[in-house]
Amino acid sequence: MKLSGAQMLCECLVREGVVEIFGFPGGTVLPLYDVWPQYPQLRHVLVRHEQGAAHMADGYARATGRVGVCVATSGPGACNLVTGIATAHMDSSPVVAITGQVVRSLIGKDGFQECDITGITLPITKYNYLVLKAADIPRVVKEAFHIARTGRPGPVLIDIPRDVFTEEAEYDYPDSVDLPGYKPTLTGHPTQIRKAASLINQSLRPVIIVGHGVVISRAYTELRDLAEKAQAPVTPTLLGISSFPGSHVLSLGMLGMHGTYQANRAVTDADLIIGLGMRFDDRATGKVSEFAPKAKIIHIDIDPAEIGKNVRVDVPIVGDVAAVLRALNGEVQQGRHTEWLAQIDDWRESHASDVVPDSEKLLPQQVVSKLYEVTRGEATIVTGVGQNQMWAARFYRYDRSDAFISSGGLGTMGFELPAGIGVKMGRPQDAVWCVCGDGGFQMTMEELAVAVQEKVAIKVAILNNGFLGMVRQWQDLFFGKRFVATPLLGPDFVKIAEAYGILGLRATRPSEVGPAIERAMEHDGPVVVDFAIQPEENVYPMVPPGGSIGEMLEAPQPVRSRSSARGHRA
Amino acid sequence: MNAQKHTVTALVEDKPGVLNRIASLFRRRGFNIESIVVGHSEVPDLSRLTLVMGGDEAAVEQVTKQLYKLIDVVKVSDITSDDMVARELALVKVRAPSSARGEIIQLADIFRANIVDVAPEALILEVTGDEEKIGALLELLRPFGIVEVMRSGRVALARA
């Protein structure tokens, strides 16, 4: 069957089970847009900026475990995808980005809207392609989807010149891929697994650190089995959040720069670290030479290059976390670490990190914990980067798996709204709350139009402190309170919402928070809630940059009472 | 043979951009590469490369793993501690007026170098061997006046 390159691409996307495509048209992709109507199974979502398309595809991918697809035209369109592709790359998210390119005869001639997008994205994609003949499209698409979603997932970019979209060739979709250099290891080596089990069985003070790999591998049950059997407490990295129930008695809360006191102390005092699907990122380890100084380290990850990259490892195991844990759990004996767990409880009690302060003024911790109460912990929370992200990570209790989606590695402001739209489209039944700062929201708020046009009922909570809050916090603590370029004049976000035809709400006092969230939940459609929070609130504990995670700055102590953030513990 | 230096060979798919991917990886991760040589291998569509790098075991292990991670890289071997054959090729253009020519030709003979170009005032010598041998020849030629040198970088194979 002879088809045009554009038709072939659509046939391939249908074969790969793609439904939503996030994109923005332009000159070089016009032949592709021209054939969309022939493929009603493909739903094109028109974004307002290509960065939004990449984040939506990323959010969609993280929410569904399927490959997210975005499309942009050549030159500026492709360049605008870059931040989103880099975000997906750092967080191992399966995205296929399709870009138009100038016609073949103009490549290398600096043609109108030409840019070397395969060159630009080389270090931020798992792989990329420049397709120079239409006949290659089926093989390339098959490979791209395979590479994006298998092994350690990641973004793949396919760059297609305009005249390749219109060129006709024989269409035949391959059944398999032939990639001799790409064979991810899935099952762990039995000898290594035995060694790991033996370390676990001998350990007196074990700690399990879980990362995004546990979420990607959907290894929730296996993780829980390991933790309960070994009686080892569990601390997630930022992206490991919601892979282990937050109210489980073995849950320590988050690790790292803004981790809980007990998590950071437990890792520092542990005699065994079991790292699962994580990469010992500097935000999690703090000063790496002082990280877990008393511990042996077991590192289980699907990417061999992560092993030994940042910390020395005693027992490396390369493989899919779920598969490795199934084998490992069979060799782990029932542990009892009464003293160790009592020590941890003691830290938890004496240095309560996750207590919501009582205050007449509206505090962000109150907003997030009220969000938890009203949504009964059943929402999916999507954040960008900064204080808002840390509060969302720490003060919502994630008992559901895979309910926290955030830009971790790249730390991208403005990720939350477009990613949230992608999440909601991937999981229409979920309540999806984008937790934003007023700074991050202003970076991508144009995508509100997409929520309206595509009827995506996301809820947006803006923690509005009139500052670029995390930068302000660093200036406050480490730059002599010189607040340079962090006070931020914002628009009236309620009016912004209304201008888009969206319900806009505002809460300025603690008593208004619950009703505003309830109202937002009841409303059938997108909602923006502007929470006017106390501008000077900082995130604590905090490990100063470059410091050891065992040494934290804790909140200056006014009277603090315990409340909802940790109520019932299992 | 300098113990600090590692010789790594790799089989890579012969695709556009593969060398760019490898070079980009080294630049981005700050790996210090002394030389890299690529050419066709015995297998159609696969190229073999030899790279020489300094650094400790951990650095070499990271390079190996990061190379493996590239989709186009099929196989990577650190053959430093293996029994291997390693050679480098150099072309040396040396000033050679008739008064000095005899002596230069003698040196070339001793080093089993070929004279591949003769001009009125200069010769081009082709020499292969390990880096030390080439370095020694260059030292001996220096007094005559070396005009240009092109060294290939090391190519290596593990012995059978």
XYZ file of C-alpha atoms in Angstrom:
730
model
C 0.000 0.000 0.000
C 1.485 3.335 -1.059
C 1.020 6.232 1.342
C 2.492 9.669 1.872
C 5.004 10.117 4.672
C 2.370 12.025 6.670
C -0.187 9.246 6.257
C 2.405 6.639 7.182
C 3.245 8.528 10.354
C -0.443 8.610 11.329
C -0.879 4.904 10.518
C 2.110 4.155 12.751
C 0.782 6.308 15.592
C -2.540 4.478 15.416
C -0.691 1.151 15.453
C 1.186 2.253 18.578
C -2.118 2.965 20.299
C -1.708 6.723 20.394
C -4.873 8.710 21.047
C -3.896 12.184 22.255
C -1.314 14.251 20.403
C -0.252 17.584 21.850
C 0.939 19.986 19.207
C 1.102 23.274 17.418
C 1.101 23.592 13.612
C 3.491 25.471 11.354
C 4.925 25.503 7.855
C 6.919 22.295 7.829
C 4.294 20.132 9.566
C 1.388 21.390 7.467
C 1.344 18.241 5.297
C 0.952 16.245 8.525
C -1.834 18.462 9.869
C -3.518 18.198 6.495
C -4.050 14.444 6.935
C -5.255 14.467 10.601
C -8.927 14.477 9.498
C -8.333 11.090 7.805
C -7.496 9.654 11.241
C -10.360 10.491 13.604
C -8.912 8.078 16.182
C -6.114 10.600 16.770
C -7.145 13.546 18.924
C -4.980 16.584 18.330
C -4.798 18.961 21.283
C -3.817 22.462 20.233
C -1.477 24.002 22.786
C -0.607 27.686 23.156
C 3.155 27.256 23.320
C 5.172 24.207 22.272
C 6.756 23.904 25.727
C 3.240 23.145 26.910
C 2.949 20.364 24.316
C 6.071 18.632 25.600
C 4.974 18.934 29.252
C 1.477 17.684 28.425
C 2.917 14.671 26.636
C 5.210 14.104 29.623
C 2.388 14.410 32.166
C 0.207 12.140 30.056
C 2.998 9.574 29.882
C 3.663 9.621 33.623
C -0.034 9.319 34.404
C -0.710 6.428 32.050
C 2.613 4.633 31.630
C 2.041 4.955 27.887
C 4.135 7.006 25.489
C 3.104 10.684 25.275
C 3.336 12.327 21.867
C 3.940 15.965 20.957
C 4.338 17.706 17.627
C 5.939 21.003 16.630
C 7.041 22.709 13.489
C 10.692 23.312 12.563
C 12.911 26.046 13.970
C 11.255 27.983 16.804
C 8.554 25.354 17.265
C 11.112 22.624 17.753
C 13.262 24.855 19.975
C 10.287 25.586 22.199
C 9.986 21.866 22.900
C 13.494 21.733 24.297
C 12.713 22.537 27.959
C 9.950 19.955 27.961
C 12.133 17.302 26.345
C 14.943 17.953 28.834
C 12.416 17.685 31.681
C 11.209 14.310 30.378
C 14.795 13.152 29.905
C 15.886 13.967 33.454
C 12.814 12.245 34.876
C 12.898 9.201 32.553
C 9.527 9.848 30.991
C 8.536 8.151 27.709
C 7.791 10.910 25.216
C 7.984 10.849 21.429
C 8.453 14.332 19.972
C 7.809 14.794 16.268
C 9.197 17.910 14.613
C 8.952 19.209 11.087
C 12.144 20.111 9.281
C 12.794 22.248 6.220
C 12.759 20.449 2.854
C 15.741 18.202 2.275
C 17.360 20.481 -0.292
C 17.425 23.356 2.244
C 18.943 21.416 5.158
C 22.263 22.974 6.095
C 21.524 26.119 4.091
C 20.057 28.087 7.020
C 16.634 27.990 5.407
C 13.664 29.838 6.890
C 12.779 28.270 10.263
C 15.598 25.768 9.983
C 17.403 24.619 13.073
C 19.452 21.545 13.806
C 17.013 20.096 16.322
C 18.598 16.638 16.280
C 21.902 18.325 17.153
C 20.271 20.486 19.826
C 18.450 17.587 21.473
C 21.301 15.090 21.227
C 22.203 15.246 24.936
C 18.581 15.494 26.154
C 16.985 12.622 24.286
C 17.388 8.914 24.737
C 17.728 8.801 20.962
C 16.773 10.913 18.001
C 16.262 10.589 14.271
C 16.401 12.769 11.178
C 14.301 10.885 8.633
C 15.571 11.411 5.103
C 13.143 9.215 3.190
C 9.495 8.380 3.701
C 10.144 4.654 3.411
C 12.054 4.824 6.725
C 9.133 6.258 8.706
C 7.556 2.951 9.828
C 10.844 1.522 11.088
C 11.790 4.773 12.797
C 8.433 5.147 14.563
C 8.489 1.519 15.685
C 11.994 1.945 17.081
C 11.215 5.311 18.655
C 8.265 3.984 20.656
C 10.213 0.896 21.658
C 13.196 2.934 22.856
C 11.028 5.528 24.613
C 9.078 3.072 26.759
C 11.467 0.200 27.458
C 14.473 -0.057 29.746
C 14.945 3.267 31.472
C 12.278 5.250 29.626
C 13.046 8.579 28.010
C 12.186 10.983 25.219
C 12.883 10.228 21.553
C 12.699 12.903 18.872
C 11.848 12.281 15.220
C 12.681 15.138 12.831
C 10.932 14.894 9.462
C 11.540 17.266 6.537
C 8.456 18.758 4.930
C 9.020 16.985 1.614
C 9.399 13.626 3.364
C 5.850 14.097 4.697
C 4.626 14.432 1.105
C 6.837 11.755 -0.458
C 5.026 8.500 -1.224
C 6.397 5.099 -0.358
C 5.256 1.560 0.313
C 3.799 1.291 3.848
C 4.592 -1.791 5.865
C 4.682 -1.623 9.659
C 7.433 -3.845 11.084
C 6.553 -6.392 13.774
C 9.788 -6.062 15.645
C 12.812 -3.840 16.018
C 16.401 -4.693 15.232
C 18.624 -2.713 17.578
C 21.782 -4.700 18.310
C 23.092 -1.992 20.633
C 19.947 -1.761 22.765
C 19.073 -4.674 25.008
C 18.001 -3.537 28.487
C 18.689 -5.984 31.307
C 15.469 -6.748 33.147
C 16.201 -9.572 35.574
C 18.795 -9.216 38.287
C 21.806 -11.471 38.539
C 21.026 -14.320 40.995
C 24.421 -14.150 42.720
C 24.030 -10.441 43.320
C 20.505 -10.964 44.611
C 21.778 -13.543 47.099
C 24.504 -11.151 48.247
C 21.922 -8.392 48.698
C 19.620 -10.680 50.680
C 22.472 -11.674 52.928
C 23.324 -8.008 53.649
C 19.673 -7.277 54.380
C 19.368 -10.264 56.689
C 22.460 -9.211 58.651
C 21.617 -5.542 58.823
C 20.654 -3.905 62.124
C 19.751 -0.465 60.828
C 18.520 -0.778 57.231
C 16.880 2.039 55.252
C 15.205 1.654 51.873
C 15.470 4.666 49.563
C 12.937 4.572 46.762
C 13.054 6.613 43.586
C 11.055 7.210 40.448
C 12.075 3.782 39.141
C 9.708 2.154 41.639
C 6.835 4.197 40.210
C 7.866 3.546 36.593
C 8.207 -0.169 37.299
C 4.923 -0.177 39.264
C 6.738 -2.125 41.986
C 4.438 -0.992 44.817
C 3.468 -4.424 46.139
C 6.993 -5.766 45.860
C 8.346 -2.740 47.726
C 5.810 -3.114 50.494
C 6.601 -6.794 50.817
C 10.310 -6.067 51.132
C 9.849 -3.279 53.673
C 7.499 -5.288 55.867
C 9.511 -8.457 55.676
C 12.859 -6.781 56.354
C 11.199 -4.321 58.771
C 13.162 -1.631 56.989
C 11.904 1.948 57.024
C 11.303 3.571 53.635
C 12.174 7.073 52.487
C 11.384 8.341 49.008
C 13.340 10.763 46.901
C 11.109 13.515 45.537
C 9.974 11.399 42.598
C 9.754 8.259 44.707
C 6.883 9.855 46.614
C 3.658 7.847 46.464
C 5.391 4.576 45.709
C 4.979 3.609 49.381
C 1.987 4.542 51.568
C 2.769 7.778 53.402
C 0.920 6.720 56.537
C 2.550 3.290 56.763
C 4.352 2.807 60.067
C 7.608 2.227 58.145
C 7.306 5.442 56.147
C 9.926 8.051 57.008
C 8.778 10.792 54.692
C 10.940 12.371 52.041
C 14.722 12.324 51.983
C 17.147 15.083 51.088
C 17.520 18.823 51.036
C 13.975 19.383 52.288
C 13.476 15.910 53.635
C 12.124 15.098 57.078
C 14.406 15.084 60.082
C 13.883 11.376 60.705
C 14.569 10.419 57.072
C 17.823 12.338 56.860
C 19.003 11.132 60.273
C 18.038 7.531 59.542
C 20.034 7.518 56.306
C 23.004 9.077 58.080
C 22.945 6.457 60.854
C 21.956 3.443 58.756
C 24.227 0.431 58.415
C 22.580 -0.551 55.136
C 21.068 1.521 52.338
C 18.890 -0.245 49.808
C 18.515 2.127 46.849
C 15.659 1.135 44.571
C 15.148 2.742 41.170
C 16.938 5.928 42.159
C 20.158 7.635 41.171
C 21.648 9.197 44.325
C 20.958 12.707 43.055
C 22.676 15.530 44.960
C 19.355 16.882 46.264
C 18.776 13.488 47.901
C 22.284 12.729 49.128
C 23.547 16.146 50.215
C 27.327 16.252 50.439
C 28.123 12.964 48.813
C 31.304 12.238 50.790
C 29.275 12.384 54.012
C 26.291 10.469 52.719
C 25.379 7.371 54.724
C 28.900 7.104 56.146
C 28.191 3.972 58.195
C 26.294 2.077 55.539
C 26.888 -0.565 52.950
C 24.929 0.203 49.826
C 22.792 -2.054 47.672
C 21.792 -0.304 44.456
C 19.086 -1.725 42.233
C 18.448 0.140 38.986
C 17.682 -0.657 35.377
C 20.353 1.716 34.087
C 23.858 0.277 34.576
C 25.371 3.727 34.080
C 23.684 4.914 37.291
C 25.539 2.363 39.352
C 28.674 3.805 40.871
C 28.061 7.189 39.179
C 27.567 9.218 42.345
C 28.227 6.912 45.304
C 30.283 3.793 45.826
C 28.109 0.702 45.803
C 28.724 -2.603 47.586
C 26.129 -4.724 45.816
C 24.904 -3.452 42.440
C 21.974 -5.161 40.765
C 20.963 -4.152 37.267
C 17.370 -4.899 36.395
C 13.753 -3.879 36.526
C 12.961 -3.048 40.161
C 9.769 -5.114 40.331
C 11.430 -8.176 38.811
C 14.499 -7.891 41.030
C 12.375 -7.417 44.171
C 10.261 -10.460 43.390
C 13.446 -12.529 43.328
C 14.985 -10.762 46.314
C 11.939 -10.954 48.582
C 12.058 -14.747 48.409
C 15.496 -14.707 50.049
C 14.890 -12.036 52.655
C 14.109 -13.279 56.146
C 11.554 -11.726 58.450
C 13.475 -8.982 60.251
C 12.958 -7.270 63.593
C 14.529 -3.915 64.190
C 12.755 -2.804 67.321
C 15.575 -0.610 68.585
C 16.193 0.994 65.225
C 12.516 1.754 64.680
C 12.246 3.106 68.217
C 15.217 5.386 67.551
C 13.500 6.625 64.390
C 10.256 7.236 66.284
C 12.223 9.197 68.791
C 13.645 11.441 66.053
C 10.191 11.770 64.585
C 8.701 12.846 67.908
C 11.489 15.163 68.993
C 11.949 16.946 65.686
C 8.514 16.944 64.146
C 9.142 18.100 60.590
C 5.699 17.575 59.193
C 3.502 19.516 61.568
C 1.162 22.139 60.182
C 1.716 25.361 62.095
C -1.257 27.096 63.708
C -1.506 30.593 62.410
C -4.017 33.351 61.940
C -2.278 34.131 58.694
C -2.701 31.763 55.803
C 0.227 29.372 55.506
C 0.998 27.137 52.523
C 1.242 24.073 54.767
C -2.382 24.684 55.800
C -3.451 24.894 52.167
C -1.794 21.633 51.179
C -2.954 19.711 54.222
C -6.502 21.008 53.739
C -6.244 19.884 50.121
C -5.385 16.450 51.477
C -8.370 16.474 53.809
C -10.924 17.669 51.303
C -9.756 15.345 48.532
C -9.437 12.527 51.112
C -5.984 11.855 49.730
C -7.446 10.730 46.441
C -6.243 13.508 44.164
C -3.247 13.406 41.882
C -0.973 16.315 42.703
C 1.132 17.892 39.951
C 3.813 20.460 40.715
C 6.599 22.410 39.090
C 9.599 23.348 41.174
C 10.221 25.422 44.260
C 8.641 25.958 47.643
C 5.211 24.998 46.314
C 6.675 21.668 45.200
C 8.238 20.997 48.579
C 5.076 21.855 50.492
C 3.048 19.697 48.115
C 5.542 16.873 48.587
C 5.608 17.109 52.364
C 2.133 18.136 53.507
C -0.085 15.981 51.327
C -0.011 12.390 52.486
C 0.360 10.034 49.564
C -1.255 6.748 50.445
C -2.303 6.098 46.858
C 0.386 4.952 44.497
C 1.553 7.175 41.694
C -0.361 10.234 42.849
C 2.483 12.753 42.805
C 3.846 14.044 39.502
C 6.529 16.684 39.518
C 9.527 17.999 37.628
C 12.274 16.514 39.761
C 15.575 16.306 37.928
C 15.394 19.376 35.741
C 13.270 21.338 38.224
C 11.189 23.127 35.613
C 9.043 26.092 36.615
C 5.802 26.096 34.665
C 5.714 22.294 34.317
C 2.690 21.964 36.587
C -0.150 23.426 34.539
C 0.554 21.825 31.138
C 1.704 18.560 32.741
C -1.466 18.619 34.853
C -3.570 18.944 31.706
C -1.774 15.898 30.269
C -2.290 13.991 33.531
C -5.995 14.781 33.604
C -6.404 13.723 29.969
C -4.621 10.466 30.757
C -6.670 9.859 33.906
C -10.007 11.598 33.377
C -11.492 9.947 36.511
C -8.870 11.430 38.837
C -9.137 14.739 40.600
C -6.007 16.484 39.356
C -4.657 19.423 41.338
C -1.813 21.513 39.966
C -0.011 23.087 42.886
C 1.774 26.197 41.600
C 3.643 29.170 42.846
C 2.652 32.537 41.457
C 5.982 32.600 39.598
C 5.694 29.184 37.963
C 2.050 29.717 37.086
C 2.928 32.877 35.167
C 5.419 30.935 33.065
C 2.852 28.717 31.355
C -0.577 30.083 32.306
C -1.413 30.512 28.615
C -2.233 26.802 28.642
C -5.411 27.572 30.628
C -6.910 28.112 27.178
C -6.259 24.436 26.420
C -8.104 23.357 29.562
C -11.069 25.410 28.350
C -10.957 24.426 24.686
C -10.484 20.722 25.403
C -12.749 20.707 28.495
C -10.086 19.410 30.847
C -11.343 19.890 34.404
C -8.053 20.489 36.165
C -7.930 22.370 39.458
C -5.146 24.856 39.977
C -4.012 25.917 43.439
C -1.729 28.938 43.323
C 0.290 29.360 46.509
C 0.618 33.074 45.946
C 3.262 34.749 48.086
C 4.251 37.510 45.674
C 7.785 36.148 45.566
C 9.873 33.698 43.628
C 9.704 31.854 46.894
C 12.507 29.309 46.839
C 14.978 31.805 45.441
C 13.795 34.250 48.093
C 14.384 31.574 50.731
C 18.000 31.133 49.584
C 18.472 34.907 49.628
C 16.947 34.955 53.103
C 19.223 32.241 54.465
C 22.418 32.503 52.434
C 22.527 35.916 50.747
C 22.057 38.286 53.675
C 18.357 38.878 53.010
C 19.139 40.800 49.843
C 15.963 40.055 47.907
C 17.153 40.802 44.417
C 14.670 40.175 41.606
C 12.441 37.940 43.696
C 9.535 40.238 44.654
C 7.015 39.499 41.963
C 4.101 41.564 40.828
C 1.366 39.267 39.590
C -1.938 39.866 37.906
C -5.272 39.270 39.604
C -5.406 35.502 39.082
C -9.164 35.363 39.692
C -9.671 37.802 36.842
C -7.194 35.877 34.684
C -9.278 32.762 35.249
C -12.478 34.624 34.500
C -10.966 36.076 31.334
C -10.520 32.503 30.120
C -14.064 31.659 31.159
C -12.815 29.622 34.103
C -14.083 29.722 37.665
C -11.662 31.787 39.749
C -11.668 31.684 43.566
C -9.581 33.310 46.240
C -8.772 32.463 49.840
C -6.906 34.870 52.071
C -7.633 33.423 55.542
C -7.250 29.897 56.919
C -11.018 29.620 57.350
C -11.578 30.241 53.634
C -9.300 27.449 52.434
C -11.592 24.463 52.989
C -14.657 26.061 51.415
C -12.653 27.230 48.403
C -11.294 23.738 47.788
C -14.729 22.197 48.253
C -16.232 24.666 45.810
C -13.472 23.896 43.297
C -14.080 20.150 43.642
C -17.831 20.549 43.143
C -17.410 22.676 40.035
C -17.619 20.728 36.803
C -14.728 22.279 34.908
C -11.344 23.877 35.379
C -10.879 26.077 38.433
C -8.122 28.415 39.549
C -7.839 29.099 43.270
C -5.584 31.914 44.385
C -4.338 31.320 47.926
C -2.831 34.516 49.330
C -0.260 32.913 51.603
C 2.128 34.393 54.120
C 4.969 35.756 51.937
C 7.901 35.019 54.265
C 7.221 31.366 55.012
C 10.216 29.105 54.356
C 10.489 25.365 53.783
C 12.084 23.463 56.669
C 14.017 21.406 57.442
C 16.642 22.513 54.980
C 20.062 21.086 54.297
C 22.207 24.035 53.189
C 23.486 23.477 49.639
C 26.701 21.460 49.709
C 26.039 20.350 53.294
C 25.658 16.907 54.773
C 22.046 15.709 55.042
C 22.575 14.778 58.644
C 22.817 18.477 59.470
C 19.619 20.380 58.858
C 18.351 23.855 59.472
C 15.067 23.473 61.279
C 12.220 25.921 61.471
C 12.727 28.709 63.986
C 10.548 27.490 66.846
C 7.379 29.389 67.564
C 4.770 27.300 69.340
C 3.748 24.568 66.961
C 0.956 22.149 67.491
C 0.352 18.865 65.856
C -2.444 18.631 63.461
C -3.806 16.924 60.444
C -0.734 16.247 58.330
C 0.030 13.176 60.287
C -3.168 12.032 61.866
C -3.915 8.355 61.670
C -0.897 6.152 61.219
C -1.322 2.598 60.129
C 53.064 1.652 28.512
C 51.644 4.264 30.864
C 49.608 2.515 33.560
C 47.376 5.557 33.978
C 46.122 5.275 30.422
C 43.258 3.048 29.420
C 42.523 1.614 26.010
C 38.868 1.012 25.283
C 37.537 -0.439 22.049
C 33.938 -0.363 20.893
C 31.813 -1.649 18.055
C 29.336 0.974 16.939
C 26.648 1.115 14.299
C 27.785 2.930 11.204
C 25.053 5.577 11.250
C 25.110 9.304 10.638
C 25.863 11.193 13.806
C 27.303 8.317 15.810
C 30.664 10.002 16.275
C 28.839 13.177 17.230
C 26.917 11.262 19.919
C 30.113 9.850 21.342
C 31.960 13.174 21.248
C 28.958 14.924 22.804
C 28.871 12.361 25.608
C 32.543 12.933 26.449
C 32.156 16.692 26.400
C 28.992 16.724 28.474
C 30.246 14.380 31.173
C 33.687 15.953 31.278
C 35.537 12.770 30.333
C 39.113 13.390 29.348
C 39.843 11.573 26.108
C 43.343 11.529 24.726
C 42.620 10.067 21.337
C 39.810 8.444 19.444
C 40.074 6.560 16.161
C 37.155 5.172 14.182
C 37.036 3.061 11.051
C 35.078 0.309 9.345
C 35.193 -3.071 11.065
C 35.042 -6.595 9.629
C 31.232 -6.516 9.963
C 29.249 -4.543 7.375
C 27.495 -1.492 8.913
C 29.580 -1.666 12.089
C 32.585 0.509 12.849
C 35.240 -0.162 15.423
C 36.730 2.573 17.511
C 39.680 2.751 19.839
C 39.867 5.391 22.481
C 42.610 6.211 24.925
C 41.791 7.992 28.155
C 43.411 8.884 31.431
C 41.711 8.608 34.813
C 41.088 6.009 37.505
C 39.107 2.787 37.293
C 35.879 4.504 38.306
C 36.194 7.072 35.515
C 36.864 4.359 32.943
C 33.930 2.335 34.226
C 31.650 5.361 33.831
C 32.898 5.962 30.274
C 32.279 2.325 29.416
C 28.783 2.358 30.899
C 27.828 5.668 29.356
C 29.081 4.447 25.967
C 27.031 1.281 26.334
C 24.007 3.392 27.050
C 24.171 4.942 23.588
C 21.740 3.076 21.381
C 24.234 2.889 18.484
C 26.981 1.322 20.570
C 26.910 -2.465 20.313
C 29.873 -3.572 22.382
C 32.474 -1.900 24.594
C 35.642 -3.490 25.985
C 38.310 -2.057 28.228
C 41.305 -4.023 26.922
C 43.935 -2.207 28.985
C 44.727 -5.201 31.151
C 44.285 -7.678 28.293
C 47.130 -8.807 26.134
C 46.720 -6.426 23.234
C 48.386 -5.105 20.134
C 48.385 -1.310 19.994
C 49.791 0.806 17.180
C 49.814 4.377 16.100
C 50.597 5.785 12.680
C 52.421 9.090 12.209
C 53.315 11.097 9.136
C 56.277 13.400 9.748
C 57.344 16.137 7.351
C 60.935 16.939 8.171
C 63.331 19.470 6.691
C 65.878 17.515 4.646
C 68.369 19.482 2.573
C 70.766 17.178 0.693
C 73.374 17.554 3.453
C 71.054 15.994 6.067
C 69.155 13.571 3.899
C 71.470 10.586 4.371
C 71.271 10.748 8.137
C 67.473 11.029 8.110
C 67.195 8.017 5.808
C 69.385 6.055 8.209
C 67.120 6.975 11.120
C 64.097 5.963 9.077
C 65.675 2.579 8.429
C 66.368 1.985 12.090
C 62.758 2.822 12.987
C 61.432 0.896 9.992
C 59.760 4.073 8.771
C 58.883 4.510 5.111
C 59.768 7.567 3.136
C 56.552 8.318 1.316
C 57.315 11.711 -0.219
C 60.494 13.359 -1.371
C 60.780 17.061 -2.159
C 63.909 19.174 -2.728
C 64.003 20.446 0.845
C 61.832 17.984 2.807
C 60.825 14.367 3.261
C 57.660 12.789 4.625
C 58.205 9.736 6.813
C 55.515 7.218 7.625
C 56.083 5.387 10.874
C 53.962 2.964 12.890
C 54.485 1.681 16.383
C 53.548 2.447 19.925
C 53.487 6.018 21.190
C 56.970 5.724 22.715
C 58.568 4.612 19.472
C 56.969 7.468 17.547
C 57.950 9.881 20.282
C 61.554 8.653 20.122
C 61.745 9.112 16.349
C 60.279 12.598 16.647
C 62.908 13.491 19.231
C 65.684 12.335 16.904
C 64.200 14.220 13.957
C 63.637 17.439 15.857
C 67.165 18.832 15.326
C 66.648 18.608 11.550
C 63.516 20.733 11.768
C 60.084 19.104 11.877
C 57.688 21.007 9.612
C 54.437 19.157 10.320
C 53.332 16.028 12.199
C 50.086 14.096 11.831
C 49.530 11.345 14.377
C 46.576 8.971 14.069
C 46.034 8.167 17.728
C 46.154 4.616 18.980
C 44.386 1.717 17.318
C 44.265 -1.522 19.282
C 42.985 -5.085 19.236
C 43.070 -7.675 21.976
C 45.169 -10.681 21.014
C 43.385 -13.866 19.999
